[in-house]
Amino acid sequence: QGEKPLSQYIRYDKAENRTLWVVSVFQGELYELLEPVLERISCIALRQTTLQAALLDKRCFASTQEFVLYARELRLPSRVTIRFHTTSSFKQDGSYVIFPQERLLLRSLLAAAALERGVRITDYQLRSGRYTLKSARIPGFSGRLTLSSSLSAPMQEVWNLLLVFSTLCGIGIKTTLGMGGVTLEISPNSLLKEQEK
């Protein structure tokens, strides 16, 4: 779906009672341009109100190898839940696809056919929705999707890398415009089971 130099989305964190604006930049020049601007923002003026803003977290990877090491150290289990915070959708044969399929998820993350055979959707709690963009209302979905993998160790490492990357780049179409924002939900029990293997 083309190179995306930037991904961003807005989500509400109920536990902390705050709204988060998550911005990921994948190009050195764009990062150098945006970093000072984003770090200086202390308030955001909207039509009817002004929001207070503060930088909560910043993570930089100097190289691809540094990112690979970061993903490896997370030691993700073979069963991971992806939380779709903003409406996500895929485009196939000129039409919007409002239900995730392994092939579409993996291709959105630039994965190979070998991964498609070893990754399965095992559970989901999704709702359909529309993402309003200018005058268009793009059909899609949000919620939770659990994926299980049965891959060889090298392919599992690639899959883990893609999962971690999904939290930065988003999944699906129009992630630069706020669609497809995701986080990973990993239960402590599944991490313990993986470590026992």
Short mmCIF file of C-alpha atoms in Angstrom, two decimals:
data_model
loop_
_atom_site.label_atom_id
_atom_site.label_comp_id
_atom_site.label_asym_id
_atom_site.label_seq_id
_atom_site.Cartn_x
_atom_site.Cartn_y
_atom_site.Cartn_z
CA GLN A 1 0.00 0.00 0.00
CA GLY A 2 2.98 2.28 -0.46
CA GLU A 3 5.49 3.73 1.95
CA LYS A 4 4.00 5.65 4.87
CA PRO A 5 6.53 8.08 6.37
CA LEU A 6 4.19 8.99 9.23
CA SER A 7 1.40 7.33 11.22
CA GLN A 8 -0.78 9.01 13.83
CA TYR A 9 -4.03 8.51 15.71
CA ILE A 10 -5.93 9.81 18.72
CA ARG A 11 -7.30 7.53 21.44
CA TYR A 12 -8.85 7.90 24.86
CA ASP A 13 -7.09 6.18 27.78
CA LYS A 14 -9.92 5.38 30.19
CA ALA A 15 -7.65 4.17 33.00
CA GLU A 16 -5.72 7.48 33.03
CA ASN A 17 -8.72 9.63 31.99
CA ARG A 18 -6.77 11.35 29.24
CA THR A 19 -6.61 11.54 25.48
CA LEU A 20 -3.43 10.42 23.74
CA TRP A 21 -2.16 11.60 20.38
CA VAL A 22 0.22 8.91 19.13
CA VAL A 23 2.60 10.02 16.35
CA SER A 24 5.18 7.77 14.65
CA VAL A 25 7.68 9.07 12.11
CA PHE A 26 9.67 6.71 9.87
CA GLN A 27 11.88 9.08 7.92
CA GLY A 28 14.93 10.86 9.34
CA GLU A 29 14.31 14.16 7.57
CA LEU A 30 10.63 14.27 8.54
CA TYR A 31 11.53 13.37 12.14
CA GLU A 32 14.08 16.21 12.31
CA LEU A 33 11.39 18.59 11.04
CA LEU A 34 8.60 17.41 13.38
CA GLU A 35 10.49 16.64 16.61
CA PRO A 36 11.01 20.26 17.75
CA VAL A 37 7.44 21.18 16.83
CA LEU A 38 5.90 18.26 18.74
CA GLU A 39 8.14 18.80 21.78
CA ARG A 40 7.12 22.49 22.03
CA ILE A 41 3.34 21.91 21.92
CA SER A 42 1.81 22.82 25.28
CA CYS A 43 -1.76 23.42 24.12
CA ILE A 44 -3.87 22.67 21.07
CA ALA A 45 -6.56 25.17 20.09
CA LEU A 46 -9.76 23.64 18.74
CA ARG A 47 -12.88 25.41 17.53
CA GLN A 48 -14.64 25.49 20.89
CA THR A 49 -11.94 24.67 23.41
CA THR A 50 -8.22 24.48 24.08
CA LEU A 51 -6.52 21.26 25.13
CA GLN A 52 -3.46 21.08 27.36
CA ALA A 53 -0.69 18.96 25.85
CA ALA A 54 2.45 17.35 27.23
CA LEU A 55 4.99 14.94 25.78
CA LEU A 56 4.56 11.67 27.70
CA ASP A 57 6.92 9.32 25.92
CA LYS A 58 9.44 9.42 23.11
CA ARG A 59 11.22 6.41 21.68
CA CYS A 60 13.82 6.69 18.95
CA PHE A 61 15.56 3.91 17.05
CA ALA A 62 18.85 4.94 15.47
CA SER A 63 18.89 1.94 13.13
CA THR A 64 16.85 -1.00 11.94
CA GLN A 65 19.10 -3.28 14.00
CA GLU A 66 18.29 -1.31 17.15
CA PHE A 67 14.56 -1.77 16.46
CA VAL A 68 15.06 -5.51 15.83
CA LEU A 69 16.84 -5.84 19.19
CA TYR A 70 14.05 -3.91 20.93
CA ALA A 71 11.39 -6.21 19.44
CA ARG A 72 13.42 -9.31 20.33
CA GLU A 73 13.78 -8.21 23.96
CA LEU A 74 9.99 -7.96 24.32
CA ARG A 75 9.78 -11.78 23.96
CA LEU A 76 6.23 -11.82 22.62
CA PRO A 77 4.21 -15.01 23.09
CA SER A 78 2.76 -16.98 20.19
CA ARG A 79 -0.74 -15.73 21.09
CA VAL A 80 -1.12 -11.93 21.00
CA THR A 81 -4.14 -9.64 21.02
CA ILE A 82 -4.09 -6.53 18.87
CA ARG A 83 -6.27 -3.67 20.11
CA PHE A 84 -7.62 -1.52 17.24
CA HIS A 85 -8.16 1.88 18.88
CA THR A 86 -9.30 3.66 15.75
CA THR A 87 -11.38 2.40 12.86
CA SER A 88 -9.35 0.18 10.56
CA SER A 89 -10.09 -1.03 7.05
CA PHE A 90 -8.41 -2.67 4.09
CA LYS A 91 -8.84 -2.13 0.39
CA GLN A 92 -9.05 -5.11 -1.94
CA ASP A 93 -10.08 -5.08 -5.61
CA GLY A 94 -11.23 -1.47 -5.28
CA SER A 95 -13.59 -2.15 -2.35
CA TYR A 96 -13.28 -1.62 1.38
CA VAL A 97 -12.98 -4.79 3.47
CA ILE A 98 -14.45 -4.32 6.94
CA PHE A 99 -13.37 -7.62 8.50
CA PRO A 100 -9.74 -8.55 9.14
CA GLN A 101 -8.26 -11.54 7.37
CA GLU A 102 -4.82 -12.97 8.07
CA ARG A 103 -3.68 -12.25 4.50
CA LEU A 104 -4.81 -8.62 4.63
CA LEU A 105 -3.26 -8.04 8.07
CA LEU A 106 0.06 -9.50 7.03
CA ARG A 107 0.18 -7.72 3.70
CA SER A 108 -0.61 -4.44 5.44
CA LEU A 109 2.53 -5.07 7.48
CA LEU A 110 4.51 -6.14 4.36
CA ALA A 111 4.74 -9.79 5.46
CA ALA A 112 5.54 -12.79 3.28
CA ALA A 113 3.40 -15.76 2.26
CA ALA A 114 5.28 -18.04 4.69
CA LEU A 115 3.82 -16.07 7.58
CA GLU A 116 0.31 -16.32 6.15
CA ARG A 117 0.42 -20.10 6.57
CA GLY A 118 1.53 -19.90 10.22
CA VAL A 119 -0.65 -17.11 11.66
CA ARG A 120 -4.35 -17.59 12.46
CA ILE A 121 -7.11 -15.41 13.88
CA THR A 122 -8.29 -17.34 16.94
CA ASP A 123 -10.63 -14.88 18.63
CA TYR A 124 -12.12 -11.47 18.02
CA GLN A 125 -14.35 -8.86 19.59
CA LEU A 126 -14.91 -6.35 16.80
CA ARG A 127 -17.57 -3.84 15.86
CA SER A 128 -18.13 -2.25 12.52
CA GLY A 129 -17.87 1.49 12.21
CA ARG A 130 -17.25 4.38 9.89
CA TYR A 131 -14.24 6.68 9.83
CA THR A 132 -15.23 10.14 8.66
CA LEU A 133 -12.68 11.72 6.38
CA LYS A 134 -13.71 14.98 4.74
CA SER A 135 -17.07 14.06 3.16
CA ALA A 136 -16.36 10.31 2.96
CA ARG A 137 -17.39 7.73 5.57
CA ILE A 138 -15.00 4.81 5.21
CA PRO A 139 -16.38 1.48 6.48
CA GLY A 140 -14.14 -0.44 8.84
CA PHE A 141 -13.84 -2.07 12.27
CA SER A 142 -12.37 -1.52 15.73
CA GLY A 143 -11.95 -3.70 18.82
CA ARG A 144 -9.81 -6.71 19.71
CA LEU A 145 -8.35 -9.42 17.50
CA THR A 146 -6.36 -12.36 18.86
CA LEU A 147 -3.81 -14.06 16.63
CA SER A 148 -1.94 -17.30 17.26
CA SER A 149 1.19 -18.37 15.46
CA SER A 150 2.79 -21.73 14.79
CA LEU A 151 5.98 -20.67 13.07
CA SER A 152 9.58 -21.79 13.01
CA ALA A 153 11.84 -19.80 15.36
CA PRO A 154 13.24 -17.51 12.60
CA MET A 155 9.77 -16.79 11.18
CA GLN A 156 8.41 -16.22 14.71
CA GLU A 157 11.07 -13.57 15.18
CA VAL A 158 9.95 -11.87 11.95
CA TRP A 159 6.32 -12.07 13.10
CA ASN A 160 7.19 -10.55 16.49
CA LEU A 161 9.05 -7.75 14.74
CA LEU A 162 5.99 -7.04 12.57
CA LEU A 163 3.69 -7.04 15.61
CA VAL A 164 5.84 -4.48 17.38
CA PHE A 165 6.13 -2.46 14.17
CA SER A 166 2.31 -2.45 13.85
CA THR A 167 2.11 -0.36 17.03
CA LEU A 168 4.16 2.31 15.26
CA CYS A 169 2.87 2.16 11.68
CA GLY A 170 -0.76 1.11 12.27
CA ILE A 171 -2.64 -1.56 10.33
CA GLY A 172 -4.67 -1.10 7.17
CA ILE A 173 -5.31 1.95 5.04
CA LYS A 174 -4.95 5.68 5.73
CA THR A 175 -2.86 5.34 8.91
CA THR A 176 -1.33 8.74 8.21
CA LEU A 177 -4.83 10.19 8.58
CA GLY A 178 -5.61 8.48 11.90
CA MET A 179 -6.99 5.10 10.89
CA GLY A 180 -5.65 1.74 12.07
CA GLY A 181 -4.04 2.79 15.36
CA VAL A 182 -3.20 -0.33 17.39
CA THR A 183 -1.53 -1.52 20.58
CA LEU A 184 -0.65 -5.05 21.71
CA GLU A 185 -2.34 -6.65 24.71
CA ILE A 186 -0.21 -9.41 26.16
CA SER A 187 -1.40 -11.30 29.23
CA PRO A 188 1.23 -12.09 31.88
CA ASN A 189 0.08 -15.76 31.80
CA SER A 190 0.96 -16.13 28.12
CA LEU A 191 4.44 -14.69 28.73
CA LEU A 192 5.02 -17.21 31.54
CA LYS A 193 3.95 -20.09 29.29
CA GLU A 194 6.34 -18.94 26.55
CA GLN A 195 9.24 -18.74 29.00
CA GLU A 196 8.54 -22.30 30.21
CA LYS A 197 8.94 -23.71 26.66
#
